[in-house]
CSV table of C-alpha atoms in Angstrom, one decimal:
chain,number,residue,atom,x,y,z
A,1,MET,CA,114.9,242.2,74.2
A,2,TYR,CA,114.2,246.2,74.9
A,3,GLU,CA,117.2,247.6,74.7
A,4,TYR,CA,116.4,251.0,75.1
A,5,ILE,CA,113.7,253.9,75.2
A,6,ILE,CA,114.2,257.2,73.9
A,7,GLY,CA,111.5,259.9,75.3
A,8,LYS,CA,111.1,262.4,77.2
A,9,VAL,CA,110.8,262.4,81.3
A,10,ALA,CA,106.8,263.0,81.5
A,11,ALA,CA,106.2,261.7,85.6
A,12,ILE,CA,108.8,261.3,88.2
A,13,HIS,CA,107.9,259.1,91.2
A,14,PRO,CA,109.5,257.9,94.2
A,15,ALA,CA,110.3,254.4,92.6
A,16,TYR,CA,109.6,254.7,89.4
A,17,ILE,CA,109.7,257.3,85.9
A,18,VAL,CA,107.1,257.4,83.2
A,19,ILE,CA,108.5,258.0,79.7
A,20,GLU,CA,106.2,259.0,77.0
A,21,THR,CA,106.9,258.3,72.6
A,22,ASN,CA,104.8,257.5,70.6
A,23,GLY,CA,101.4,258.3,73.1
A,24,ILE,CA,102.6,255.8,75.5
A,25,GLY,CA,103.9,256.1,78.7
A,26,TYR,CA,105.9,253.3,80.2
A,27,GLN,CA,106.3,252.1,83.7
A,28,ILE,CA,110.6,252.1,84.1
A,29,ALA,CA,111.4,251.4,88.2
A,30,SER,CA,114.5,253.1,88.2
A,31,GLY,CA,116.5,253.7,91.5
A,32,ASN,CA,116.8,256.9,91.7
A,33,PRO,CA,114.1,258.5,89.5
A,34,TYR,CA,115.5,261.7,91.0
A,35,ARG,CA,118.3,261.9,89.0
A,36,TYR,CA,115.8,262.9,86.0
A,37,SER,CA,115.0,265.8,87.4
A,38,GLY,CA,115.9,268.6,85.3
A,39,LYS,CA,115.1,265.7,82.3
A,40,MET,CA,111.1,267.0,83.3
A,41,ASP,CA,109.4,267.4,79.1
A,42,GLN,CA,112.7,266.4,77.7
A,43,GLU,CA,114.4,264.2,75.5
A,44,ILE,CA,116.3,261.4,77.1
A,45,LYS,CA,117.7,257.6,76.3
A,46,ILE,CA,117.9,255.3,78.6
A,47,PHE,CA,118.8,251.4,78.8
A,48,ILE,CA,115.5,249.2,80.2
A,49,HIS,CA,115.5,245.7,80.8
A,50,GLN,CA,112.1,243.6,81.3
A,51,VAL,CA,111.3,241.4,83.7
A,52,ILE,CA,108.5,238.6,83.3
A,53,ARG,CA,106.7,237.4,85.7
A,54,GLU,CA,102.9,236.0,86.0
A,55,ASP,CA,101.6,239.1,87.9
A,56,ALA,CA,104.0,241.8,86.5
A,57,HIS,CA,106.0,242.8,83.8
A,58,THR,CA,108.2,244.7,84.8
A,59,PHE,CA,111.3,247.6,84.0
A,60,TYR,CA,113.5,248.9,85.5
A,61,GLY,CA,116.1,251.7,83.5
A,62,PHE,CA,119.8,252.4,83.9
A,63,ASN,CA,121.2,255.9,81.8
A,64,SER,CA,123.7,254.4,80.5
A,65,LEU,CA,124.9,250.4,79.4
A,66,GLU,CA,127.0,250.1,81.5
A,67,GLU,CA,124.1,250.5,84.7
A,68,LYS,CA,122.4,247.5,82.7
A,69,GLN,CA,125.4,245.0,82.2
A,70,LEU,CA,126.5,245.9,86.4
A,71,PHE,CA,122.6,245.2,87.3
A,72,LEU,CA,122.2,241.8,85.4
A,73,ARG,CA,125.7,241.2,87.7
A,74,LEU,CA,124.0,241.6,89.9
A,75,ILE,CA,120.5,240.1,89.7
A,76,SER,CA,122.4,236.2,88.0
A,77,VAL,CA,123.7,236.2,91.6
A,78,SER,CA,121.3,233.9,93.7
A,79,GLY,CA,119.7,235.4,96.1
A,80,ILE,CA,119.7,238.8,94.6
A,81,GLY,CA,116.3,239.9,92.6
A,82,PRO,CA,116.0,243.1,90.7
A,83,LYS,CA,114.4,245.1,93.5
A,84,SER,CA,117.6,244.0,95.7
A,85,GLY,CA,119.8,244.6,93.1
A,86,LEU,CA,118.0,247.7,92.2
A,87,ALA,CA,118.5,249.3,95.4
A,88,ILE,CA,122.6,248.2,94.9
A,89,MET,CA,122.5,250.2,92.1
A,90,ALA,CA,120.4,253.4,93.8
A,91,ASN,CA,124.0,254.1,95.1
A,92,ASP,CA,125.9,255.8,92.3
A,93,ASP,CA,129.7,254.9,94.3
A,94,HIS,CA,129.8,251.5,92.1
A,95,GLU,CA,133.1,251.9,92.2
A,96,GLY,CA,133.0,251.6,95.5
A,97,LEU,CA,130.7,248.6,95.0
A,98,ILE,CA,133.3,247.0,93.0
A,99,ALA,CA,135.5,247.5,95.3
A,100,ALA,CA,133.9,246.1,98.5
A,101,ILE,CA,133.0,242.7,95.6
A,102,GLU,CA,136.8,242.3,95.2
A,103,SER,CA,137.8,242.3,98.6
A,104,GLY,CA,135.6,240.7,100.5
A,105,ASP,CA,134.3,243.5,101.8
A,106,ILE,CA,130.5,241.9,103.6
A,107,THR,CA,130.1,244.7,106.1
A,108,TYR,CA,129.2,247.2,103.3
A,109,LEU,CA,127.3,245.0,101.2
A,110,THR,CA,125.0,244.1,103.9
A,111,LYS,CA,124.0,248.1,104.5
A,112,PHE,CA,121.5,247.8,100.9
A,113,PRO,CA,118.6,246.5,101.9
A,114,GLY,CA,117.4,243.0,101.3
A,115,VAL,CA,121.4,242.2,101.0
A,116,GLY,CA,122.1,239.3,104.6
A,117,LYS,CA,126.2,238.3,105.1
A,118,LYS,CA,124.4,234.6,103.5
A,119,THR,CA,124.0,236.1,100.0
A,120,ALA,CA,126.8,238.9,100.8
A,121,GLN,CA,128.9,235.8,100.4
A,122,GLN,CA,127.4,235.0,97.9
A,123,LEU,CA,128.1,238.5,95.9
A,124,ILE,CA,131.4,238.3,96.6
A,125,LEU,CA,131.8,234.3,95.8
A,126,ASP,CA,129.8,235.1,91.9
A,127,LEU,CA,131.2,238.4,90.9
A,128,LYS,CA,135.0,238.9,92.3
A,129,GLY,CA,137.0,239.3,89.5
A,130,LYS,CA,134.4,239.7,87.1
A,131,LEU,CA,133.6,243.1,86.9
A,132,GLY,CA,137.0,244.8,86.1
A,133,GLU,CA,136.0,246.2,82.7
A,134,LEU,CA,133.1,248.5,84.0
A,135,ALA,CA,134.8,249.9,87.4
A,136,GLY,CA,135.8,253.4,85.8
A,137,GLU,CA,132.7,254.2,83.5
A,138,LEU,CA,130.1,253.9,85.7
A,139,THR,CA,129.2,257.8,86.9
A,140,GLY,CA,125.4,257.0,87.0
A,141,GLU,CA,125.3,261.1,86.8
A,142,VAL,CA,122.8,263.1,85.3
A,143,PRO,CA,122.3,266.3,83.7
A,144,MET,CA,120.2,267.9,86.4
A,145,GLU,CA,118.7,271.6,87.8
A,146,LEU,CA,119.2,272.5,91.2
A,147,PHE,CA,115.3,273.7,93.0
A,148,THR,CA,114.9,275.3,96.1
A,149,THR,CA,111.3,276.1,98.5
A,150,SER,CA,110.4,277.5,101.6
A,151,GLU,CA,109.1,274.5,102.6
A,152,ASN,CA,110.6,271.5,101.7
A,153,PRO,CA,109.4,268.1,99.4
A,154,ALA,CA,112.5,267.4,98.2
A,155,LEU,CA,113.2,266.3,101.3
A,156,GLU,CA,110.2,264.0,101.6
A,157,GLU,CA,109.8,263.3,98.0
A,158,ALA,CA,113.2,261.6,98.6
A,159,ILE,CA,113.1,259.8,101.7
A,160,ALA,CA,109.9,258.1,100.5
A,161,ALA,CA,112.2,257.5,97.0
A,162,LEU,CA,114.1,255.6,100.1
A,163,GLN,CA,112.1,252.9,101.6
A,164,ALA,CA,110.6,252.1,98.0
A,165,LEU,CA,113.6,251.1,97.8
A,166,GLY,CA,113.5,249.2,101.0
A,167,TYR,CA,115.1,250.7,103.6
A,168,SER,CA,113.4,250.4,106.9
A,169,GLU,CA,110.7,253.1,108.1
A,170,ARG,CA,113.1,253.2,111.0
A,171,GLU,CA,116.3,253.6,109.9
A,172,THR,CA,115.0,256.7,106.7
A,173,LYS,CA,113.8,258.4,110.5
A,174,LYS,CA,117.6,258.5,111.3
A,175,VAL,CA,118.5,259.3,108.6
A,176,HIS,CA,115.6,263.1,107.5
A,177,LYS,CA,117.2,263.9,111.1
A,178,GLN,CA,120.5,264.3,110.3
A,179,LEU,CA,119.6,265.2,106.0
A,180,LEU,CA,117.4,268.3,107.7
A,181,GLN,CA,121.4,269.5,109.2
A,182,GLU,CA,121.6,270.1,105.1
A,183,PRO,CA,121.3,273.5,103.4
A,184,ILE,CA,117.5,272.9,101.2
A,185,GLN,CA,118.5,271.3,97.8
A,186,SER,CA,117.1,269.7,95.3
A,187,THR,CA,114.8,266.2,95.7
A,188,ASP,CA,117.7,264.2,93.6
A,189,GLU,CA,120.8,265.6,96.0
A,190,TYR,CA,118.7,264.7,99.3
A,191,LEU,CA,118.4,260.9,98.2
A,192,ARG,CA,121.8,260.9,96.9
A,193,ALA,CA,123.4,262.5,101.0
A,194,GLY,CA,120.8,260.2,101.6
A,195,LEU,CA,121.9,256.5,100.5
A,196,LYS,CA,125.5,257.8,101.5
A,197,LEU,CA,123.8,258.3,104.8
A,198,MET,CA,122.9,254.8,104.9
A,199,MET,CA,125.7,253.4,104.0
A,200,LYS,CA,127.7,254.7,107.3
A,201,LYS,CA,125.2,253.5,109.6
């Protein structure tokens, strides 16, 4: 099993990034690929978890070992698959997630795509009291460059990334209108803002 990959960021897409190392480009699924926007063509270390199925071998990537450990805890819960786990991880408020699990906040947990009331209850049942050592170590931040444009492809990329995480077109349309009121920012910042809005709906 792989622990991490060190390589250059070769491409960024709504659902994944491509890390090139030793002449091979690895497609790595990420909750927020655009957090690496400021790292294009630079070497990074990304922690990975590989999921092997009959029809696909998929790498899921994380900025830190603590993020990876949280993801592994999430997908150990019945009803939480890798895609749902990644969608939960996309919101950088990991301490808020842990607090919701500890306090039994089902309403908060069911705001994530793919998480219904039954799955939220299972999350609380399985993980309550087991995530304390990760609290305070999960920041989710990667240094990045801010870029602006006269048009707004950054916002469109962020909406595509939200849909890749499992949010419906109806949900993203509502967020799109609210994000249009924001000053033009990077895709990463739009995506972060969009995820926060999703948790408030």
